[in-house]
PDB file of C-alpha atoms in Angstrom:
ATOM      1  CA  VAL A   1     125.526 109.439 121.875  1.00  0.00           C
ATOM      2  CA  SER A   2     127.043 112.610 119.307  1.00  0.00           C
ATOM      3  CA  PRO A   3     129.802 112.687 116.731  1.00  0.00           C
ATOM      4  CA  ASN A   4     131.427 114.325 119.270  1.00  0.00           C
ATOM      5  CA  ILE A   5     132.152 111.242 122.200  1.00  0.00           C
ATOM      6  CA  SER A   6     134.830 110.073 121.310  1.00  0.00           C
ATOM      7  CA  GLY A   7     133.614 106.488 119.679  1.00  0.00           C
ATOM      8  CA  PHE A   8     131.011 108.547 117.458  1.00  0.00           C
ATOM      9  CA  ALA A   9     132.631 110.322 114.891  1.00  0.00           C
ATOM     10  CA  ASN A  10     131.165 109.565 111.731  1.00  0.00           C
ATOM     11  CA  LEU A  11     127.588 109.927 113.532  1.00  0.00           C
ATOM     12  CA  GLY A  12     125.434 111.396 111.086  1.00  0.00           C
ATOM     13  CA  TYR A  13     121.849 112.851 111.578  1.00  0.00           C
ATOM     14  CA  VAL A  14     119.569 109.559 112.141  1.00  0.00           C
ATOM     15  CA  LEU A  15     116.214 109.492 110.494  1.00  0.00           C
ATOM     16  CA  SER A  16     115.146 106.085 111.602  1.00  0.00           C
ATOM     17  CA  GLU A  17     113.990 103.848 114.669  1.00  0.00           C
ATOM     18  CA  ILE A  18     117.121 102.494 117.066  1.00  0.00           C
ATOM     19  CA  GLN A  19     117.095  98.664 117.333  1.00  0.00           C
ATOM     20  CA  ALA A  20     117.063  96.423 120.064  1.00  0.00           C
ATOM     21  CA  GLY A  21     118.134  93.425 121.427  1.00  0.00           C
ATOM     22  CA  PRO A  22     119.808  90.769 123.549  1.00  0.00           C
ATOM     23  CA  THR A  23     123.558  90.106 121.852  1.00  0.00           C
ATOM     24  CA  ASN A  24     125.282  86.900 122.790  1.00  0.00           C
ATOM     25  CA  GLY A  25     127.066  88.481 125.494  1.00  0.00           C
ATOM     26  CA  VAL A  26     130.896  89.976 125.472  1.00  0.00           C
ATOM     27  CA  ASP A  27     132.337  87.343 128.713  1.00  0.00           C
ATOM     28  CA  PRO A  28     128.455  84.659 128.427  1.00  0.00           C
ATOM     29  CA  SER A  29     130.108  82.827 131.284  1.00  0.00           C
ATOM     30  CA  ALA A  30     129.907  86.121 133.137  1.00  0.00           C
ATOM     31  CA  ASN A  31     127.640  88.094 131.320  1.00  0.00           C
ATOM     32  CA  PRO A  32     125.195  85.904 129.346  1.00  0.00           C
ATOM     33  CA  SER A  33     122.438  88.199 127.291  1.00  0.00           C
ATOM     34  CA  LEU A  34     123.801  92.352 127.018  1.00  0.00           C
ATOM     35  CA  TRP A  35     121.442  94.096 125.813  1.00  0.00           C
ATOM     36  CA  ALA A  36     122.478  96.851 123.051  1.00  0.00           C
ATOM     37  CA  GLY A  37     121.288  98.884 120.608  1.00  0.00           C
ATOM     38  CA  PHE A  38     121.950  99.143 117.398  1.00  0.00           C
ATOM     39  CA  PHE A  39     121.474 101.644 114.408  1.00  0.00           C
ATOM     40  CA  GLY A  40     123.150 103.345 110.669  1.00  0.00           C
ATOM     41  CA  ASN A  41     125.433 106.187 111.199  1.00  0.00           C
ATOM     42  CA  GLY A  42     122.971 107.466 109.229  1.00  0.00           C
ATOM     43  CA  TYR A  43     123.604 110.987 106.656  1.00  0.00           C
ATOM     44  CA  GLU A  44     125.782 114.647 106.590  1.00  0.00           C
ATOM     45  CA  SER A  45     128.467 112.327 108.365  1.00  0.00           C
ATOM     46  CA  SER A  46     132.042 114.202 108.886  1.00  0.00           C
ATOM     47  CA  SER A  47     133.620 110.752 106.375  1.00  0.00           C
ATOM     48  CA  GLY A  48     130.230 110.362 104.515  1.00  0.00           C
ATOM     49  CA  THR A  49     131.025 106.783 105.040  1.00  0.00           C
ATOM     50  CA  ALA A  50     128.474 103.984 106.295  1.00  0.00           C
ATOM     51  CA  SER A  51     128.774 102.297 109.132  1.00  0.00           C
ATOM     52  CA  LEU A  52     126.879 101.038 112.167  1.00  0.00           C
ATOM     53  CA  PHE A  53     126.995 101.396 115.700  1.00  0.00           C
ATOM     54  CA  VAL A  54     126.090  99.241 118.129  1.00  0.00           C
ATOM     55  CA  VAL A  55     125.514 100.861 121.561  1.00  0.00           C
ATOM     56  CA  ASN A  56     125.638  98.933 125.549  1.00  0.00           C
ATOM     57  CA  LEU A  57     122.659 100.507 126.269  1.00  0.00           C
ATOM     58  CA  ALA A  58     122.531 100.297 130.094  1.00  0.00           C
ATOM     59  CA  ASN A  59     125.631 103.026 129.901  1.00  0.00           C
ATOM     60  CA  GLY A  60     124.927 104.533 126.230  1.00  0.00           C
ATOM     61  CA  GLU A  61     129.440 102.531 125.575  1.00  0.00           C
ATOM     62  CA  LEU A  62     130.780 102.442 121.947  1.00  0.00           C
ATOM     63  CA  ILE A  63     130.118  97.927 121.179  1.00  0.00           C
ATOM     64  CA  ARG A  64     131.135  98.137 118.132  1.00  0.00           C
ATOM     65  CA  GLU A  65     130.965 100.339 114.932  1.00  0.00           C
ATOM     66  CA  LEU A  66     131.567  98.458 111.444  1.00  0.00           C
ATOM     67  CA  GLN A  67     132.124 100.579 109.084  1.00  0.00           C
ATOM     68  CA  THR A  68     131.452 100.081 104.937  1.00  0.00           C
ATOM     69  CA  PRO A  69     134.240  99.907 102.688  1.00  0.00           C
ATOM     70  CA  SER A  70     135.713 103.339 102.371  1.00  0.00           C
ATOM     71  CA  ALA A  71     135.631 103.408  98.867  1.00  0.00           C
ATOM     72  CA  THR A  72     131.682 103.624  98.698  1.00  0.00           C
ATOM     73  CA  GLY A  73     131.738 107.279 100.459  1.00  0.00           C
ATOM     74  CA  GLY A  74     133.187 110.668 100.967  1.00  0.00           C
ATOM     75  CA  PRO A  75     133.441 113.123 103.194  1.00  0.00           C
ATOM     76  CA  TRP A  76     130.765 115.645 103.359  1.00  0.00           C
ATOM     77  CA  SER A  77     131.501 119.559 102.772  1.00  0.00           C
ATOM     78  CA  VAL A  78     131.243 121.486 105.830  1.00  0.00           C
ATOM     79  CA  SER A  79     131.571 124.837 104.032  1.00  0.00           C
ATOM     80  CA  SER A  80     128.978 124.396 101.250  1.00  0.00           C
ATOM     81  CA  ASN A  81     126.329 122.352 103.499  1.00  0.00           C
ATOM     82  CA  GLY A  82     126.466 119.009 100.700  1.00  0.00           C
ATOM     83  CA  VAL A  83     128.075 117.141  98.920  1.00  0.00           C
ATOM     84  CA  THR A  84     129.221 115.448  95.140  1.00  0.00           C
ATOM     85  CA  THR A  85     126.772 113.089  94.131  1.00  0.00           C
ATOM     86  CA  THR A  86     129.186 109.895  94.171  1.00  0.00           C
ATOM     87  CA  THR A  87     130.461 110.285  97.163  1.00  0.00           C
ATOM     88  CA  LYS A  88     127.943 111.055  99.538  1.00  0.00           C
ATOM     89  CA  ASN A  89     127.090 107.914 102.248  1.00  0.00           C
ATOM     90  CA  GLY A  90     125.612 106.774 104.898  1.00  0.00           C
ATOM     91  CA  LEU A  91     123.937 103.706 106.424  1.00  0.00           C
ATOM     92  CA  GLY A  92     119.860 103.570 107.120  1.00  0.00           C
ATOM     93  CA  GLY A  93     116.954 101.581 109.099  1.00  0.00           C
ATOM     94  CA  VAL A  94     118.917  98.421 110.273  1.00  0.00           C
ATOM     95  CA  LYS A  95     116.494  95.521 110.648  1.00  0.00           C
ATOM     96  CA  LEU A  96     118.228  92.883 113.374  1.00  0.00           C
ATOM     97  CA  VAL A  97     117.749  88.732 112.552  1.00  0.00           C
ATOM     98  CA  LEU A  98     117.451  86.970 116.090  1.00  0.00           C
ATOM     99  CA  ASP A  99     117.969  84.000 116.810  1.00  0.00           C
ATOM    100  CA  SER A 100     114.530  81.565 116.823  1.00  0.00           C
ATOM    101  CA  SER A 101     115.563  79.834 120.578  1.00  0.00           C
ATOM    102  CA  ALA A 102     117.421  82.208 122.490  1.00  0.00           C
ATOM    103  CA  GLN A 103     115.831  84.920 120.888  1.00  0.00           C
ATOM    104  CA  ARG A 104     119.302  86.697 120.487  1.00  0.00           C
ATOM    105  CA  VAL A 105     120.451  89.371 117.664  1.00  0.00           C
ATOM    106  CA  LEU A 106     122.766  86.619 115.120  1.00  0.00           C
ATOM    107  CA  GLY A 107     122.515  90.094 111.670  1.00  0.00           C
ATOM    108  CA  ALA A 108     121.465  92.197 110.707  1.00  0.00           C
ATOM    109  CA  TYR A 109     120.993  94.378 107.520  1.00  0.00           C
ATOM    110  CA  ALA A 110     120.448  98.049 105.976  1.00  0.00           C
ATOM    111  CA  GLY A 111     120.782  99.643 103.086  1.00  0.00           C
ATOM    112  CA  ASP A 112     122.330 103.528 103.000  1.00  0.00           C
ATOM    113  CA  LEU A 113     123.127 105.990  99.783  1.00  0.00           C
ATOM    114  CA  ARG A 114     124.326 104.074  97.328  1.00  0.00           C
ATOM    115  CA  GLY A 115     121.840 101.843  97.784  1.00  0.00           C
ATOM    116  CA  ASN A 116     124.378  99.173  98.509  1.00  0.00           C
ATOM    117  CA  VAL A 117     122.485  96.717 101.118  1.00  0.00           C
ATOM    118  CA  TRP A 118     124.772  95.555 103.203  1.00  0.00           C
ATOM    119  CA  ARG A 119     124.970  92.633 106.043  1.00  0.00           C
ATOM    120  CA  PHE A 120     126.022  92.265 109.005  1.00  0.00           C
ATOM    121  CA  ASP A 121     127.220  88.902 110.013  1.00  0.00           C
ATOM    122  CA  LEU A 122     126.616  89.841 114.683  1.00  0.00           C
ATOM    123  CA  SER A 123     126.843  86.206 115.721  1.00  0.00           C
ATOM    124  CA  ASN A 124     130.152  85.439 117.434  1.00  0.00           C
ATOM    125  CA  LYS A 125     129.844  85.978 121.016  1.00  0.00           C
ATOM    126  CA  ASP A 126     132.907  88.675 121.072  1.00  0.00           C
ATOM    127  CA  PRO A 127     132.146  91.633 119.244  1.00  0.00           C
ATOM    128  CA  SER A 128     134.982  92.636 118.762  1.00  0.00           C
ATOM    129  CA  LYS A 129     135.675  89.347 116.133  1.00  0.00           C
ATOM    130  CA  TRP A 130     132.380  90.826 114.181  1.00  0.00           C
ATOM    131  CA  PRO A 131     133.479  90.627 111.022  1.00  0.00           C
ATOM    132  CA  ALA A 132     133.103  93.666 108.058  1.00  0.00           C
ATOM    133  CA  PRO A 133     129.879  93.745 107.065  1.00  0.00           C
ATOM    134  CA  GLU A 134     129.632  91.671 103.405  1.00  0.00           C
ATOM    135  CA  LEU A 135     127.953  92.829 100.397  1.00  0.00           C
ATOM    136  CA  LEU A 136     124.609  91.308  99.701  1.00  0.00           C
ATOM    137  CA  PHE A 137     122.915  93.223  96.289  1.00  0.00           C
ATOM    138  CA  ASN A 138     123.622  97.006  94.709  1.00  0.00           C
ATOM    139  CA  THR A 139     120.567  98.044  92.878  1.00  0.00           C
ATOM    140  CA  GLY A 140     123.297  99.221  89.986  1.00  0.00           C
ATOM    141  CA  THR A 141     122.094 102.860  89.636  1.00  0.00           C
ATOM    142  CA  LEU A 142     122.468 104.939  92.848  1.00  0.00           C
ATOM    143  CA  LYS A 143     119.230 103.916  94.264  1.00  0.00           C
ATOM    144  CA  PRO A 144     119.160 105.581  97.824  1.00  0.00           C
ATOM    145  CA  ILE A 145     118.220 103.150 100.002  1.00  0.00           C
ATOM    146  CA  THR A 146     116.582 104.515 103.364  1.00  0.00           C
ATOM    147  CA  ALA A 147     114.541 102.373 105.159  1.00  0.00           C
ATOM    148  CA  ALA A 148     114.442  99.531 107.579  1.00  0.00           C
ATOM    149  CA  PRO A 149     114.582  95.999 105.186  1.00  0.00           C
ATOM    150  CA  GLU A 150     112.096  93.936 105.683  1.00  0.00           C
ATOM    151  CA  VAL A 151     113.429  89.720 106.451  1.00  0.00           C
ATOM    152  CA  VAL A 152     110.833  86.741 106.547  1.00  0.00           C
ATOM    153  CA  ASN A 153     112.550  83.233 107.435  1.00  0.00           C
ATOM    154  CA  HIS A 154     112.852  81.859 103.553  1.00  0.00           C
ATOM    155  CA  PRO A 155     110.135  78.026 103.355  1.00  0.00           C
ATOM    156  CA  ILE A 156     113.575  76.010 102.179  1.00  0.00           C
ATOM    157  CA  SER A 157     117.042  77.793 103.535  1.00  0.00           C
ATOM    158  CA  GLY A 158     117.584  81.010 104.307  1.00  0.00           C
ATOM    159  CA  ARG A 159     116.047  84.682 104.337  1.00  0.00           C
ATOM    160  CA  MET A 160     114.209  86.859 101.819  1.00  0.00           C
ATOM    161  CA  VAL A 161     115.535  90.338 101.986  1.00  0.00           C
ATOM    162  CA  VAL A 162     113.240  92.748 101.270  1.00  0.00           C
ATOM    163  CA  VAL A 163     114.458  96.287 100.148  1.00  0.00           C
ATOM    164  CA  GLY A 164     112.797  99.377  99.064  1.00  0.00           C
ATOM    165  CA  THR A 165     114.618 102.147  97.668  1.00  0.00           C
ATOM    166  CA  GLY A 166     114.424 105.887  97.307  1.00  0.00           C
ATOM    167  CA  LYS A 167     114.546 109.056 100.119  1.00  0.00           C
ATOM    168  CA  PHE A 168     112.128 111.687 101.391  1.00  0.00           C
ATOM    169  CA  TYR A 169     113.956 114.679 103.383  1.00  0.00           C
ATOM    170  CA  GLU A 170     115.429 117.136 101.364  1.00  0.00           C
ATOM    171  CA  LEU A 171     114.191 119.152  99.616  1.00  0.00           C
ATOM    172  CA  LYS A 172     115.023 118.306  96.847  1.00  0.00           C
ATOM    173  CA  ASP A 173     113.584 115.293  96.928  1.00  0.00           C
ATOM    174  CA  LEU A 174     110.249 117.664  96.038  1.00  0.00           C
ATOM    175  CA  ALA A 175     111.417 118.371  93.051  1.00  0.00           C
ATOM    176  CA  THR A 176     109.801 117.070  89.373  1.00  0.00           C
ATOM    177  CA  PRO A 177     110.158 114.703  87.695  1.00  0.00           C
ATOM    178  CA  TYR A 178     110.628 112.310  90.167  1.00  0.00           C
ATOM    179  CA  ASN A 179     112.958 108.753  89.178  1.00  0.00           C
ATOM    180  CA  SER A 180     110.892 105.894  89.662  1.00  0.00           C
ATOM    181  CA  GLN A 181     111.618 103.510  92.720  1.00  0.00           C
ATOM    182  CA  SER A 182     111.874 100.431  93.093  1.00  0.00           C
ATOM    183  CA  LEU A 183     111.424  97.009  95.490  1.00  0.00           C
ATOM    184  CA  PHE A 184     113.473  93.918  95.429  1.00  0.00           C
ATOM    185  CA  GLY A 185     113.126  90.366  96.952  1.00  0.00           C
ATOM    186  CA  LEU A 186     116.407  89.001  97.843  1.00  0.00           C
ATOM    187  CA  TRP A 187     117.767  85.660  98.916  1.00  0.00           C
ATOM    188  CA  ASP A 188     120.395  85.256 101.190  1.00  0.00           C
ATOM    189  CA  LYS A 189     120.835  81.521 101.939  1.00  0.00           C
ATOM    190  CA  THR A 190     123.578  82.303 104.478  1.00  0.00           C
ATOM    191  CA  ALA A 191     124.188  81.437 107.218  1.00  0.00           C
ATOM    192  CA  PHE A 192     124.935  83.940 110.061  1.00  0.00           C
ATOM    193  CA  GLY A 193     128.004  82.850 110.895  1.00  0.00           C
ATOM    194  CA  THR A 194     129.633  81.612 107.140  1.00  0.00           C
ATOM    195  CA  SER A 195     130.904  84.606 105.109  1.00  0.00           C
ATOM    196  CA  LEU A 196     128.527  85.818 102.309  1.00  0.00           C
ATOM    197  CA  ALA A 197     132.775  85.406 100.169  1.00  0.00           C
ATOM    198  CA  SER A 198     132.624  81.838 101.393  1.00  0.00           C
ATOM    199  CA  GLN A 199     129.170  80.920  98.452  1.00  0.00           C
ATOM    200  CA  ALA A 200     132.020  80.617  94.815  1.00  0.00           C
ATOM    201  CA  GLY A 201     130.811  84.183  93.531  1.00  0.00           C
ATOM    202  CA  ALA A 202     126.846  83.583  94.414  1.00  0.00           C
ATOM    203  CA  TYR A 203     127.462  87.140  96.277  1.00  0.00           C
ATOM    204  CA  PRO A 204     126.820  89.778  95.568  1.00  0.00           C
ATOM    205  CA  ILE A 205     123.811  89.234  93.775  1.00  0.00           C
ATOM    206  CA  ALA A 206     124.412  90.167  90.042  1.00  0.00           C
ATOM    207  CA  ALA A 207     120.752  91.779  89.179  1.00  0.00           C
ATOM    208  CA  ASN A 208     120.649  89.668  86.036  1.00  0.00           C
ATOM    209  CA  LYS A 209     119.094  87.249  88.644  1.00  0.00           C
ATOM    210  CA  LEU A 210     116.144  89.706  88.999  1.00  0.00           C
ATOM    211  CA  GLU A 211     112.898  88.765  87.151  1.00  0.00           C
ATOM    212  CA  ALA A 212     111.251  92.351  86.827  1.00  0.00           C
ATOM    213  CA  ARG A 213     107.709  92.870  87.638  1.00  0.00           C
ATOM    214  CA  VAL A 214     106.006  96.468  86.854  1.00  0.00           C
ATOM    215  CA  LEU A 215     103.123  98.159  89.591  1.00  0.00           C
ATOM    216  CA  VAL A 216     101.211  99.434  86.892  1.00  0.00           C
ATOM    217  CA  ASN A 217      97.560 100.538  88.168  1.00  0.00           C
ATOM    218  CA  GLY A 218      98.384  98.666  91.940  1.00  0.00           C
ATOM    219  CA  ASP A 219      99.062  94.997  90.127  1.00  0.00           C
ATOM    220  CA  LEU A 220     101.883  93.160  89.646  1.00  0.00           C
ATOM    221  CA  THR A 221     101.627  93.118  85.280  1.00  0.00           C
ATOM    222  CA  PRO A 222     104.986  91.405  83.423  1.00  0.00           C
ATOM    223  CA  LYS A 223     106.484  93.424  80.792  1.00  0.00           C
ATOM    224  CA  SER A 224     104.503  92.103  78.587  1.00  0.00           C
ATOM    225  CA  GLY A 225     101.755  92.813  79.724  1.00  0.00           C
ATOM    226  CA  GLY A 226      98.605  91.255  81.652  1.00  0.00           C
ATOM    227  CA  GLU A 227      98.058  90.947  85.710  1.00  0.00           C
ATOM    228  CA  ILE A 228     100.143  88.955  87.690  1.00  0.00           C
ATOM    229  CA  LYS A 229      97.548  87.159  90.689  1.00  0.00           C
ATOM    230  CA  VAL A 230     100.196  84.606  92.226  1.00  0.00           C
ATOM    231  CA  ILE A 231     103.158  86.090  93.040  1.00  0.00           C
ATOM    232  CA  GLU A 232     106.488  84.450  92.889  1.00  0.00           C
ATOM    233  CA  TRP A 233     109.867  84.366  94.607  1.00  0.00           C
ATOM    234  CA  PHE A 234     112.256  83.127  91.400  1.00  0.00           C
ATOM    235  CA  ASP A 235     116.475  82.351  92.285  1.00  0.00           C
ATOM    236  CA  ASN A 236     117.256  84.466  94.039  1.00  0.00           C
ATOM    237  CA  CYS A 237     115.740  87.758  93.912  1.00  0.00           C
ATOM    238  CA  LEU A 238     112.044  89.855  92.458  1.00  0.00           C
ATOM    239  CA  LEU A 239     112.261  93.173  91.824  1.00  0.00           C
ATOM    240  CA  TYR A 240     109.414  95.243  91.180  1.00  0.00           C
ATOM    241  CA  THR A 241     108.893  98.767  89.670  1.00  0.00           C
ATOM    242  CA  SER A 242     106.464 102.021  91.200  1.00  0.00           C
ATOM    243  CA  PRO A 243     107.027 105.726  88.827  1.00  0.00           C
ATOM    244  CA  SER A 244     105.472 107.198  91.968  1.00  0.00           C
ATOM    245  CA  PRO A 245     106.640 109.538  94.325  1.00  0.00           C
ATOM    246  CA  ARG A 246     104.863 108.137  96.990  1.00  0.00           C
ATOM    247  CA  ASP A 247     106.698 105.111  96.620  1.00  0.00           C
ATOM    248  CA  ARG A 248     110.535 105.830  98.037  1.00  0.00           C
ATOM    249  CA  GLY A 249     111.423 104.615 100.834  1.00  0.00           C
TER     250      GLY A 249
END
């Protein structure tokens, strides 16, 4: 695929691995399972927005492009090969969530250059009915998210979504001083097929729900000092912070 192909105008430079999995099928009776490729639109696209592409792996045809709200991005400047820091955007690495029995794709998570963590509900068997992406969390400081999240089942309910911030693909990323970057653990208690908006203001997760921890000399320590040997997941999420450029996502 390329931005010159119909339907892929918002495609930029994709720097993450493409994820693959069987969807619930466009027509369950005729096509019980359709294998698809899932990837973020990448960076320096013509629109400068963030979106998820879902492509039929058998023929390369576009199944759906799920765009985040236009307010989260803006056009890149072709003439200067740059963009203002307040508008540029692009979706990074994608993590799929599969049904535990049939191993079909139920949803996905991904972050963007503006520090948004997006939740994509792909559980409907008809891709045309997949809802718009929902915001799970924002870093609040425009820390970019480029690497794919990690997702694990929570022992009580839902999933823990772990994302790290940072980017390392432009020359300016080598310049000092380095910005501190963070690791977030986010508890998504909502099953796919249910909207986050239905959860009475619980989402997007508020920054004041985070319990802060700081990485010092390889140990996670609370603000008051002292080492933490056992790490607990709190109400909604947990935050680790490190000033090291090696921790860039």
